[in-house]
């Protein structure tokens, strides 16, 4: 196919990217450096210092959720890659099945599970867990406080974003040449050495992709923290939303926050990608 024909088919994609990606970013840049009167200012960035605890909480919870997804997703990916094709297809369907449901509906379901009178607390009550705890420690616990906590927010992140960790890691591991592992065993390496010197370095591109795909939406989420955190676990996404839609309407400050968040995320991703390139070069050497 000629290059001109390819350019013709790519034109709608270019227009879409320009309208819904490039243009919004340019608008954020313009608003971030303007005051309410339209003049140039840096006060929006100076005020961000007032919200450093929110930035810190957002990145901390996102890092925790990303680490948990990695600890869960990597073993699952390795297990799936070693199974037969039929099992892999069924497992992939089960992993992706929750993604076919609306994001908010999945989060609302966790609300009903974690709330004080929710499914888990009713189950613990029926099993007599609270009676045992009260008898041993002399307390009067009627339920476990799970909703409106940082743990609930992290749980929501892990549940919603775990497939984004599993899929890229699985797609890399499943394509690894099994002869490399066999050669390592033939040379006397045990399972731990094979994993550390062969499997892990070769799967690093999938790991970095999974970290990126989980960390970026986790650090900017607002629906999960709003529903499972009950507004008590204010994250960066909630703070930015408040500047555009809430009573504290200030799109200039919200744009500055969004711009700073994008810059920090890009820097983090660049550092991780640079680390991945160094690991790959070390493996090749």
GROMACS .gro file of C-alpha atoms in nm:
model
  285
    1UNK     CA    1   0.000   0.000   0.000
    2UNK     CA    2   0.132   0.342  -0.095
    3UNK     CA    3   0.243   0.588   0.169
    4UNK     CA    4  -0.021   0.839   0.056
    5UNK     CA    5  -0.297   0.585   0.118
    6UNK     CA    6  -0.161   0.512   0.464
    7UNK     CA    7  -0.159   0.883   0.541
    8UNK     CA    8  -0.520   0.908   0.428
    9UNK     CA    9  -0.633   0.634   0.666
   10UNK     CA   10  -0.428   0.785   0.949
   11UNK     CA   11  -0.586   1.129   0.907
   12UNK     CA   12  -0.892   1.061   1.131
   13UNK     CA   13  -0.662   0.941   1.408
   14UNK     CA   14  -0.447   1.253   1.378
   15UNK     CA   15  -0.755   1.476   1.393
   16UNK     CA   16  -0.886   1.285   1.696
   17UNK     CA   17  -0.553   1.318   1.878
   18UNK     CA   18  -0.532   1.687   1.797
   19UNK     CA   19  -0.884   1.763   1.923
   20UNK     CA   20  -0.899   1.544   2.232
   21UNK     CA   21  -0.535   1.512   2.344
   22UNK     CA   22  -0.319   1.796   2.218
   23UNK     CA   23  -0.581   2.072   2.242
   24UNK     CA   24  -0.681   1.994   2.605
   25UNK     CA   25  -0.314   1.990   2.708
   26UNK     CA   26  -0.260   2.328   2.542
   27UNK     CA   27  -0.566   2.464   2.724
   28UNK     CA   28  -0.424   2.340   3.055
   29UNK     CA   29  -0.094   2.512   2.976
   30UNK     CA   30  -0.271   2.841   2.900
   31UNK     CA   31  -0.494   2.831   3.209
   32UNK     CA   32  -0.207   2.730   3.440
   33UNK     CA   33  -0.018   3.052   3.368
   34UNK     CA   34  -0.317   3.286   3.381
   35UNK     CA   35  -0.506   3.455   3.662
   36UNK     CA   36  -0.880   3.514   3.679
   37UNK     CA   37  -0.839   3.835   3.479
   38UNK     CA   38  -0.649   3.666   3.197
   39UNK     CA   39  -0.305   3.804   3.285
   40UNK     CA   40   0.018   3.608   3.315
   41UNK     CA   41   0.098   3.482   3.667
   42UNK     CA   42   0.291   3.217   3.857
   43UNK     CA   43   0.074   3.240   4.167
   44UNK     CA   44  -0.114   2.924   4.067
   45UNK     CA   45   0.204   2.719   4.107
   46UNK     CA   46   0.298   2.899   4.428
   47UNK     CA   47  -0.035   2.797   4.582
   48UNK     CA   48   0.026   2.430   4.505
   49UNK     CA   49   0.251   2.416   4.812
   50UNK     CA   50  -0.063   2.438   5.027
   51UNK     CA   51  -0.173   2.101   4.892
   52UNK     CA   52   0.152   1.904   4.923
   53UNK     CA   53  -0.008   1.654   5.169
   54UNK     CA   54  -0.265   1.567   4.902
   55UNK     CA   55   0.010   1.518   4.644
   56UNK     CA   56   0.206   1.300   4.886
   57UNK     CA   57  -0.101   1.090   4.977
   58UNK     CA   58  -0.192   1.041   4.610
   59UNK     CA   59   0.154   0.921   4.509
   60UNK     CA   60   0.191   0.705   4.820
   61UNK     CA   61  -0.140   0.523   4.771
   62UNK     CA   62  -0.072   0.487   4.398
   63UNK     CA   63   0.272   0.337   4.471
   64UNK     CA   64   0.124   0.096   4.726
   65UNK     CA   65  -0.148  -0.012   4.483
   66UNK     CA   66   0.107  -0.053   4.202
   67UNK     CA   67   0.335  -0.264   4.423
   68UNK     CA   68   0.046  -0.487   4.530
   69UNK     CA   69  -0.064  -0.529   4.169
   70UNK     CA   70   0.293  -0.626   4.075
   71UNK     CA   71   0.322  -0.878   4.360
   72UNK     CA   72  -0.008  -1.036   4.258
   73UNK     CA   73   0.012  -0.994   3.883
   74UNK     CA   74   0.363  -1.125   3.818
   75UNK     CA   75   0.310  -1.474   3.968
   76UNK     CA   76  -0.027  -1.499   3.792
   77UNK     CA   77   0.133  -1.405   3.461
   78UNK     CA   78   0.410  -1.661   3.507
   79UNK     CA   79   0.157  -1.931   3.596
   80UNK     CA   80  -0.064  -1.855   3.295
   81UNK     CA   81   0.231  -1.849   3.055
   82UNK     CA   82   0.320  -2.208   3.151
   83UNK     CA   83  -0.032  -2.346   3.100
   84UNK     CA   84  -0.194  -2.472   2.783
   85UNK     CA   85  -0.355  -2.250   2.523
   86UNK     CA   86  -0.711  -2.346   2.618
   87UNK     CA   87  -0.652  -2.269   2.985
   88UNK     CA   88  -0.490  -1.937   2.893
   89UNK     CA   89  -0.792  -1.831   2.686
   90UNK     CA   90  -1.035  -1.913   2.967
   91UNK     CA   91  -0.816  -1.742   3.228
   92UNK     CA   92  -0.781  -1.428   3.015
   93UNK     CA   93  -1.158  -1.415   2.972
   94UNK     CA   94  -1.208  -1.442   3.349
   95UNK     CA   95  -0.948  -1.172   3.414
   96UNK     CA   96  -1.108  -0.938   3.163
   97UNK     CA   97  -1.467  -1.021   3.260
   98UNK     CA   98  -1.498  -0.754   3.533
   99UNK     CA   99  -1.371  -0.496   3.283
  100UNK     CA  100  -1.684  -0.550   3.075
  101UNK     CA  101  -1.884  -0.396   3.358
  102UNK     CA  102  -1.904  -0.024   3.415
  103UNK     CA  103  -1.621   0.115   3.629
  104UNK     CA  104  -1.859   0.292   3.869
  105UNK     CA  105  -2.077  -0.017   3.910
  106UNK     CA  106  -1.773  -0.221   4.013
  107UNK     CA  107  -1.679   0.043   4.267
  108UNK     CA  108  -2.034   0.066   4.402
  109UNK     CA  109  -2.027  -0.312   4.446
  110UNK     CA  110  -1.721  -0.279   4.670
  111UNK     CA  111  -1.903  -0.013   4.871
  112UNK     CA  112  -2.179  -0.262   4.953
  113UNK     CA  113  -1.916  -0.522   5.044
  114UNK     CA  114  -1.702  -0.303   5.270
  115UNK     CA  115  -1.955  -0.081   5.445
  116UNK     CA  116  -2.027  -0.122   5.816
  117UNK     CA  117  -2.339  -0.329   5.750
  118UNK     CA  118  -2.202  -0.477   5.429
  119UNK     CA  119  -2.146  -0.830   5.313
  120UNK     CA  120  -1.810  -0.886   5.485
  121UNK     CA  121  -1.918  -0.752   5.824
  122UNK     CA  122  -2.239  -0.955   5.811
  123UNK     CA  123  -2.035  -1.263   5.726
  124UNK     CA  124  -1.796  -1.202   6.017
  125UNK     CA  125  -2.093  -1.147   6.248
  126UNK     CA  126  -2.257  -1.471   6.136
  127UNK     CA  127  -1.929  -1.658   6.197
  128UNK     CA  128  -1.908  -1.516   6.548
  129UNK     CA  129  -1.581  -1.333   6.486
  130UNK     CA  130  -1.690  -1.023   6.677
  131UNK     CA  131  -1.808  -1.228   6.975
  132UNK     CA  132  -1.470  -1.400   6.998
  133UNK     CA  133  -1.279  -1.071   6.973
  134UNK     CA  134  -1.500  -0.906   7.234
  135UNK     CA  135  -1.465  -1.201   7.470
  136UNK     CA  136  -1.085  -1.214   7.438
  137UNK     CA  137  -1.005  -0.843   7.445
  138UNK     CA  138  -1.304  -0.712   7.642
  139UNK     CA  139  -1.415  -0.485   7.356
  140UNK     CA  140  -1.760  -0.422   7.212
  141UNK     CA  141  -1.684  -0.437   6.842
  142UNK     CA  142  -1.989  -0.470   6.618
  143UNK     CA  143  -1.816  -0.426   6.283
  144UNK     CA  144  -1.478  -0.368   6.123
  145UNK     CA  145  -1.424  -0.018   5.988
  146UNK     CA  146  -1.331  -0.086   5.626
  147UNK     CA  147  -1.513   0.174   5.418
  148UNK     CA  148  -1.390   0.536   5.403
  149UNK     CA  149  -1.030   0.435   5.474
  150UNK     CA  150  -0.703   0.444   5.281
  151UNK     CA  151  -0.711   0.064   5.272
  152UNK     CA  152  -1.046   0.069   5.092
  153UNK     CA  153  -0.909   0.315   4.836
  154UNK     CA  154  -0.602   0.097   4.772
  155UNK     CA  155  -0.824  -0.209   4.746
  156UNK     CA  156  -1.038  -0.034   4.485
  157UNK     CA  157  -0.729   0.062   4.288
  158UNK     CA  158  -0.590  -0.291   4.296
  159UNK     CA  159  -0.920  -0.448   4.195
  160UNK     CA  160  -0.980  -0.211   3.905
  161UNK     CA  161  -0.625  -0.188   3.771
  162UNK     CA  162  -0.486  -0.539   3.833
  163UNK     CA  163  -0.567  -0.659   3.477
  164UNK     CA  164  -0.352  -0.375   3.344
  165UNK     CA  165  -0.058  -0.528   3.530
  166UNK     CA  166  -0.125  -0.889   3.435
  167UNK     CA  167  -0.179  -0.846   3.061
  168UNK     CA  168   0.150  -0.675   2.960
  169UNK     CA  169   0.360  -0.903   3.180
  170UNK     CA  170   0.182  -1.212   3.051
  171UNK     CA  171   0.218  -1.099   2.688
  172UNK     CA  172   0.597  -1.075   2.733
  173UNK     CA  173   0.652  -1.392   2.936
  174UNK     CA  174   0.441  -1.609   2.706
  175UNK     CA  175   0.666  -1.512   2.413
  176UNK     CA  176   0.993  -1.600   2.588
  177UNK     CA  177   1.187  -1.877   2.419
  178UNK     CA  178   1.165  -2.183   2.652
  179UNK     CA  179   1.503  -2.295   2.520
  180UNK     CA  180   1.665  -2.013   2.718
  181UNK     CA  181   1.527  -2.153   3.043
  182UNK     CA  182   1.623  -2.507   2.943
  183UNK     CA  183   1.977  -2.391   2.864
  184UNK     CA  184   2.005  -2.225   3.203
  185UNK     CA  185   1.900  -2.546   3.376
  186UNK     CA  186   2.143  -2.747   3.164
  187UNK     CA  187   2.423  -2.516   3.278
  188UNK     CA  188   2.346  -2.600   3.641
  189UNK     CA  189   2.130  -2.306   3.746
  190UNK     CA  190   1.854  -2.370   3.998
  191UNK     CA  191   1.502  -2.224   3.979
  192UNK     CA  192   1.591  -1.911   4.177
  193UNK     CA  193   1.889  -1.828   3.955
  194UNK     CA  194   1.689  -1.897   3.637
  195UNK     CA  195   1.421  -1.657   3.752
  196UNK     CA  196   1.667  -1.387   3.864
  197UNK     CA  197   1.906  -1.408   3.565
  198UNK     CA  198   1.674  -1.510   3.280
  199UNK     CA  199   1.300  -1.475   3.336
  200UNK     CA  200   1.291  -1.150   3.533
  201UNK     CA  201   1.530  -0.946   3.313
  202UNK     CA  202   1.361  -1.062   2.992
  203UNK     CA  203   1.015  -0.984   3.132
  204UNK     CA  204   1.120  -0.637   3.249
  205UNK     CA  205   0.960  -0.455   2.952
  206UNK     CA  206   0.623  -0.605   3.048
  207UNK     CA  207   0.679  -0.515   3.413
  208UNK     CA  208   0.755  -0.153   3.327
  209UNK     CA  209   0.452  -0.135   3.099
  210UNK     CA  210   0.232  -0.278   3.373
  211UNK     CA  211   0.369  -0.034   3.632
  212UNK     CA  212   0.297   0.254   3.396
  213UNK     CA  213  -0.055   0.134   3.315
  214UNK     CA  214  -0.140   0.096   3.685
  215UNK     CA  215   0.043   0.389   3.841
  216UNK     CA  216  -0.079   0.660   3.603
  217UNK     CA  217  -0.456   0.598   3.647
  218UNK     CA  218  -0.411   0.523   4.018
  219UNK     CA  219  -0.238   0.852   4.096
  220UNK     CA  220  -0.503   1.052   3.911
  221UNK     CA  221  -0.817   0.861   4.011
  222UNK     CA  222  -1.103   1.045   4.175
  223UNK     CA  223  -1.403   0.811   4.155
  224UNK     CA  224  -1.244   0.539   4.370
  225UNK     CA  225  -1.127   0.777   4.640
  226UNK     CA  226  -1.461   0.958   4.638
  227UNK     CA  227  -1.674   0.643   4.670
  228UNK     CA  228  -1.455   0.411   4.879
  229UNK     CA  229  -1.284   0.693   5.069
  230UNK     CA  230  -1.608   0.876   5.134
  231UNK     CA  231  -1.446   1.211   5.060
  232UNK     CA  232  -1.222   1.165   5.366
  233UNK     CA  233  -0.929   1.036   5.160
  234UNK     CA  234  -0.880   1.338   4.934
  235UNK     CA  235  -0.651   1.256   4.642
  236UNK     CA  236  -0.509   1.462   4.361
  237UNK     CA  237  -0.787   1.371   4.120
  238UNK     CA  238  -1.050   1.487   4.368
  239UNK     CA  239  -0.862   1.809   4.431
  240UNK     CA  240  -0.840   1.889   4.059
  241UNK     CA  241  -1.207   1.800   4.010
  242UNK     CA  242  -1.302   2.039   4.290
  243UNK     CA  243  -1.125   2.325   4.110
  244UNK     CA  244  -1.327   2.269   3.794
  245UNK     CA  245  -1.664   2.151   3.927
  246UNK     CA  246  -1.681   2.213   4.300
  247UNK     CA  247  -1.768   2.515   4.508
  248UNK     CA  248  -1.400   2.620   4.507
  249UNK     CA  249  -1.416   2.688   4.133
  250UNK     CA  250  -1.069   2.788   4.018
  251UNK     CA  251  -0.976   2.637   3.679
  252UNK     CA  252  -0.644   2.823   3.676
  253UNK     CA  253  -0.529   2.653   3.997
  254UNK     CA  254  -0.673   2.321   3.881
  255UNK     CA  255  -0.481   2.348   3.554
  256UNK     CA  256  -0.158   2.420   3.743
  257UNK     CA  257  -0.215   2.113   3.960
  258UNK     CA  258  -0.286   1.898   3.656
  259UNK     CA  259   0.025   2.028   3.481
  260UNK     CA  260   0.247   1.957   3.781
  261UNK     CA  261   0.099   1.609   3.815
  262UNK     CA  262   0.165   1.536   3.446
  263UNK     CA  263   0.524   1.654   3.473
  264UNK     CA  264   0.591   1.443   3.784
  265UNK     CA  265   0.434   1.135   3.627
  266UNK     CA  266   0.634   1.181   3.306
  267UNK     CA  267   0.956   1.213   3.509
  268UNK     CA  268   0.874   0.896   3.705
  269UNK     CA  269   0.802   0.704   3.386
  270UNK     CA  270   1.122   0.830   3.223
  271UNK     CA  271   1.328   0.716   3.523
  272UNK     CA  272   1.168   0.371   3.518
  273UNK     CA  273   1.218   0.336   3.143
  274UNK     CA  274   1.581   0.441   3.181
  275UNK     CA  275   1.621   0.181   3.454
  276UNK     CA  276   1.466  -0.080   3.225
  277UNK     CA  277   1.706   0.004   2.943
  278UNK     CA  278   2.001  -0.034   3.180
  279UNK     CA  279   1.877  -0.375   3.295
  280UNK     CA  280   1.829  -0.494   2.937
  281UNK     CA  281   2.182  -0.384   2.843
  282UNK     CA  282   2.321  -0.566   3.147
  283UNK     CA  283   2.142  -0.885   3.043
  284UNK     CA  284   2.277  -0.862   2.689
  285UNK     CA  285   2.630  -0.817   2.824
   0.00000   0.00000   0.00000
